[in-house]
Amino acid sequence: MTIENKDLIVLGAGPGGYTAAIRASQLGRKVTLIEKEALGGVCLNWGCIPSKALLRTAQLYTDFKHAKDFGISVENLKFDFSAIIQRSREVAAKLNGGVKYLMGKNKVETIFGTGKILPGKILEIKNSEGTKQYSFKDIIIATGGSPRTIPGVEIDGEVFHTSRTILENKRLPQKMLVVGAGAIGIEFAYFFNALGVQVTVAEMLDQILPPEDTEISKALEKVLVKNGMIIKTGVKIENLKKAGKTVTASIMSNGQEEKWSGDCCLIAIGVLANTNNIGLEEVGIKTDRGFIKVDGYLQTNVPNHFAIGDIIGPPQLAHKASHEGILASEVACGVAEHPMDYSNIPGCTYCQPQVASVGLTERAVKEKGIEYNVGKMPFSAVGKAIAIGETDGMVKVITDKSTGEVLGVHILHSEATEMISEAAIIRSHEGIATSVIETIHPHPTLGEALMEAMAIAEGRPINF
């Protein structure tokens, strides 16, 4: 078989892969991007983007139901579920075209097919045209992840769903079980609950959104339950079965069984790395618990082989993968100045109210034995929040007691994900609470809540 020579190959065109390809091209490399399905990967086509389109619909529908609170009369309010799903697919398709444009603009060669890495810095590609082999100087592996499922449960796209199949579900269920209360589970639970579905969320751990600050998670749970959601934490799901269009399950808590039945079950228990059948064993690339092992510069144990994104482990976030893609390209091009910093990656959950955080939780600070201060500013005391009718939630700030350094920021609010970037910038500069307090924030804005929380942490509140 003839082997065609390439320079730098990126295997996988998700947010990590296509970002890596763009950055490497900017730095003068001739880049070939390999993708088995669709540019943009899971995030753009089956995850972040289409799901946020659905969540926006849920938020609008909820807002219309409360329009009378703002002096607006809305009669005969209804929705078309199939049209809601169709819009989310159209949003994904539009952005898919945007990525295609970026590849052309940055002179990135794109090849569609399934890739397998071979010894000797060779990548074998299989597609409808046959099998070809390409040599490379460097490769960035960015094959992403897939939804984790429960053994013995067949995902049929009708009764049993993952986060991927639910995005194409044309039938609005009546009674739904969501297994797993991470960001994906809670977002879809919120969406369907907002449209009138009776939703039960079952989580094995003792709080929803387990990585988040406990106080914030509990506050969110209270709002979701008030809005009609049933949430069960510290439980296990057993006997998950399907009979026709009915699904049944046993919700187990401390040895006690609660039987559940409905017409839809979403499995949202995490993401598996797509590392099978891509040649890792043949090349000798080391893995740990299913994830590729890399150093701080995203290099595997095999020279010239880099890995980024979901395949190297949590947090499995699109923005984390994109940043890794940039760094891996810079390392491959010899211009990287620092390793990855995993201590300052924002986490976001886009239900309503939203949750956003960066840095340490209060329990993590306690475990580290750091003396700390806490400042909490409820949005019920923020002028802008009251004016727009979005008073649920708070800003919680954790600072070092001796230095004032900002250790963590946690926000629960309808616009939390838009507010968290200021906190991330503060932490990236090892900023202190006083620097935020002394920065003039415009009034009235939601951002004032962050400033006031910092002031509370430092014992100098003005508006609370």
PDB file of N, CA, C and O in Angstrom, residues 7-8 20-32 106-108 137-138 329-330 332-335:
ATOM      1  N   ASP A   7       2.085  16.122   7.392  1.00  0.00           N
ATOM      2  CA  ASP A   7       2.889  16.821   8.401  1.00  0.00           C
ATOM      3  C   ASP A   7       2.302  16.576   9.794  1.00  0.00           C
ATOM      4  O   ASP A   7       2.732  15.693  10.523  1.00  0.00           O
ATOM      5  N   LEU A   8       1.279  17.331  10.139  1.00  0.00           N
ATOM      6  CA  LEU A   8       0.628  17.163  11.437  1.00  0.00           C
ATOM      7  C   LEU A   8      -0.800  16.697  11.212  1.00  0.00           C
ATOM      8  O   LEU A   8      -1.551  17.326  10.476  1.00  0.00           O
ATOM      9  N   ALA A  20      -7.307  22.591  17.686  1.00  0.00           N
ATOM     10  CA  ALA A  20      -5.901  22.220  17.532  1.00  0.00           C
ATOM     11  C   ALA A  20      -5.450  22.391  16.085  1.00  0.00           C
ATOM     12  O   ALA A  20      -4.349  22.887  15.812  1.00  0.00           O
ATOM     13  N   ALA A  21      -6.307  21.990  15.161  1.00  0.00           N
ATOM     14  CA  ALA A  21      -5.957  22.097  13.742  1.00  0.00           C
ATOM     15  C   ALA A  21      -5.766  23.554  13.330  1.00  0.00           C
ATOM     16  O   ALA A  21      -4.808  23.892  12.617  1.00  0.00           O
ATOM     17  N   ILE A  22      -6.652  24.427  13.783  1.00  0.00           N
ATOM     18  CA  ILE A  22      -6.537  25.847  13.447  1.00  0.00           C
ATOM     19  C   ILE A  22      -5.255  26.431  14.007  1.00  0.00           C
ATOM     20  O   ILE A  22      -4.503  27.131  13.307  1.00  0.00           O
ATOM     21  N   ARG A  23      -4.976  26.143  15.286  1.00  0.00           N
ATOM     22  CA  ARG A  23      -3.784  26.727  15.925  1.00  0.00           C
ATOM     23  C   ARG A  23      -2.493  26.226  15.273  1.00  0.00           C
ATOM     24  O   ARG A  23      -1.564  27.021  15.034  1.00  0.00           O
ATOM     25  N   ALA A  24      -2.434  24.948  14.945  1.00  0.00           N
ATOM     26  CA  ALA A  24      -1.237  24.405  14.298  1.00  0.00           C
ATOM     27  C   ALA A  24      -1.030  25.034  12.924  1.00  0.00           C
ATOM     28  O   ALA A  24       0.109  25.340  12.530  1.00  0.00           O
ATOM     29  N   SER A  25      -2.119  25.250  12.192  1.00  0.00           N
ATOM     30  CA  SER A  25      -2.016  25.891  10.886  1.00  0.00           C
ATOM     31  C   SER A  25      -1.530  27.330  11.028  1.00  0.00           C
ATOM     32  O   SER A  25      -0.699  27.795  10.236  1.00  0.00           O
ATOM     33  N   GLN A  26      -2.020  28.034  12.041  1.00  0.00           N
ATOM     34  CA  GLN A  26      -1.575  29.408  12.291  1.00  0.00           C
ATOM     35  C   GLN A  26      -0.067  29.458  12.548  1.00  0.00           C
ATOM     36  O   GLN A  26       0.600  30.449  12.214  1.00  0.00           O
ATOM     37  N   LEU A  27       0.454  28.375  13.134  1.00  0.00           N
ATOM     38  CA  LEU A  27       1.881  28.326  13.470  1.00  0.00           C
ATOM     39  C   LEU A  27       2.734  27.753  12.340  1.00  0.00           C
ATOM     40  O   LEU A  27       3.915  27.460  12.529  1.00  0.00           O
ATOM     41  N   GLY A  28       2.123  27.591  11.171  1.00  0.00           N
ATOM     42  CA  GLY A  28       2.908  27.225  10.002  1.00  0.00           C
ATOM     43  C   GLY A  28       2.931  25.762   9.631  1.00  0.00           C
ATOM     44  O   GLY A  28       3.608  25.383   8.666  1.00  0.00           O
ATOM     45  N   ARG A  29       2.197  24.915  10.341  1.00  0.00           N
ATOM     46  CA  ARG A  29       2.187  23.492   9.998  1.00  0.00           C
ATOM     47  C   ARG A  29       1.146  23.211   8.918  1.00  0.00           C
ATOM     48  O   ARG A  29       0.128  23.894   8.802  1.00  0.00           O
ATOM     49  N   LYS A  30       1.400  22.194   8.121  1.00  0.00           N
ATOM     50  CA  LYS A  30       0.417  21.694   7.168  1.00  0.00           C
ATOM     51  C   LYS A  30      -0.409  20.643   7.893  1.00  0.00           C
ATOM     52  O   LYS A  30       0.104  19.583   8.252  1.00  0.00           O
ATOM     53  N   VAL A  31      -1.681  20.951   8.080  1.00  0.00           N
ATOM     54  CA  VAL A  31      -2.524  20.151   8.979  1.00  0.00           C
ATOM     55  C   VAL A  31      -3.547  19.349   8.189  1.00  0.00           C
ATOM     56  O   VAL A  31      -4.209  19.857   7.280  1.00  0.00           O
ATOM     57  N   THR A  32      -3.696  18.084   8.591  1.00  0.00           N
ATOM     58  CA  THR A  32      -4.743  17.215   8.061  1.00  0.00           C
ATOM     59  C   THR A  32      -5.646  16.813   9.214  1.00  0.00           C
ATOM     60  O   THR A  32      -5.180  16.263  10.216  1.00  0.00           O
ATOM     61  N   ASN A 106      -8.453  28.445   7.234  1.00  0.00           N
ATOM     62  CA  ASN A 106      -7.137  28.183   7.824  1.00  0.00           C
ATOM     63  C   ASN A 106      -6.332  27.132   7.063  1.00  0.00           C
ATOM     64  O   ASN A 106      -5.324  26.637   7.568  1.00  0.00           O
ATOM     65  N   LYS A 107      -6.817  26.783   5.861  1.00  0.00           N
ATOM     66  CA  LYS A 107      -6.086  25.854   4.977  1.00  0.00           C
ATOM     67  C   LYS A 107      -5.832  24.505   5.642  1.00  0.00           C
ATOM     68  O   LYS A 107      -4.748  23.916   5.523  1.00  0.00           O
ATOM     69  N   VAL A 108      -6.824  24.022   6.351  1.00  0.00           N
ATOM     70  CA  VAL A 108      -6.744  22.701   6.981  1.00  0.00           C
ATOM     71  C   VAL A 108      -7.385  21.675   6.057  1.00  0.00           C
ATOM     72  O   VAL A 108      -8.553  21.809   5.682  1.00  0.00           O
ATOM     73  N   LYS A 137       4.435  13.534  11.028  1.00  0.00           N
ATOM     74  CA  LYS A 137       5.498  13.946  11.948  1.00  0.00           C
ATOM     75  C   LYS A 137       4.965  14.014  13.373  1.00  0.00           C
ATOM     76  O   LYS A 137       5.654  13.654  14.329  1.00  0.00           O
ATOM     77  N   ASP A 138       3.729  14.534  13.516  1.00  0.00           N
ATOM     78  CA  ASP A 138       3.063  14.607  14.818  1.00  0.00           C
ATOM     79  C   ASP A 138       1.601  14.261  14.635  1.00  0.00           C
ATOM     80  O   ASP A 138       1.016  14.521  13.569  1.00  0.00           O
ATOM     81  N   SER A 329      -0.952  21.846  20.145  1.00  0.00           N
ATOM     82  CA  SER A 329      -0.412  22.360  18.882  1.00  0.00           C
ATOM     83  C   SER A 329       0.828  23.211  19.117  1.00  0.00           C
ATOM     84  O   SER A 329       1.815  23.123  18.372  1.00  0.00           O
ATOM     85  N   GLU A 330       0.783  24.028  20.153  1.00  0.00           N
ATOM     86  CA  GLU A 330       1.928  24.880  20.452  1.00  0.00           C
ATOM     87  C   GLU A 330       3.139  24.063  20.893  1.00  0.00           C
ATOM     88  O   GLU A 330       4.279  24.397  20.561  1.00  0.00           O
ATOM     89  N   ALA A 332       3.710  20.929  19.897  1.00  0.00           N
ATOM     90  CA  ALA A 332       4.168  20.274  18.671  1.00  0.00           C
ATOM     91  C   ALA A 332       4.953  21.225  17.780  1.00  0.00           C
ATOM     92  O   ALA A 332       5.844  20.805  17.034  1.00  0.00           O
ATOM     93  N   CYS A 333       4.629  22.519  17.891  1.00  0.00           N
ATOM     94  CA  CYS A 333       5.316  23.527  17.066  1.00  0.00           C
ATOM     95  C   CYS A 333       6.475  24.189  17.806  1.00  0.00           C
ATOM     96  O   CYS A 333       7.116  25.107  17.270  1.00  0.00           O
ATOM     97  N   GLY A 334       6.717  23.774  19.034  1.00  0.00           N
ATOM     98  CA  GLY A 334       7.868  24.272  19.783  1.00  0.00           C
ATOM     99  C   GLY A 334       7.719  25.671  20.341  1.00  0.00           C
ATOM    100  O   GLY A 334       8.735  26.341  20.589  1.00  0.00           O
ATOM    101  N   VAL A 335       6.469  26.127  20.565  1.00  0.00           N
ATOM    102  CA  VAL A 335       6.293  27.494  21.058  1.00  0.00           C
ATOM    103  C   VAL A 335       5.540  27.550  22.393  1.00  0.00           C
ATOM    104  O   VAL A 335       5.222  28.639  22.874  1.00  0.00           O
TER     105      VAL A 335
END
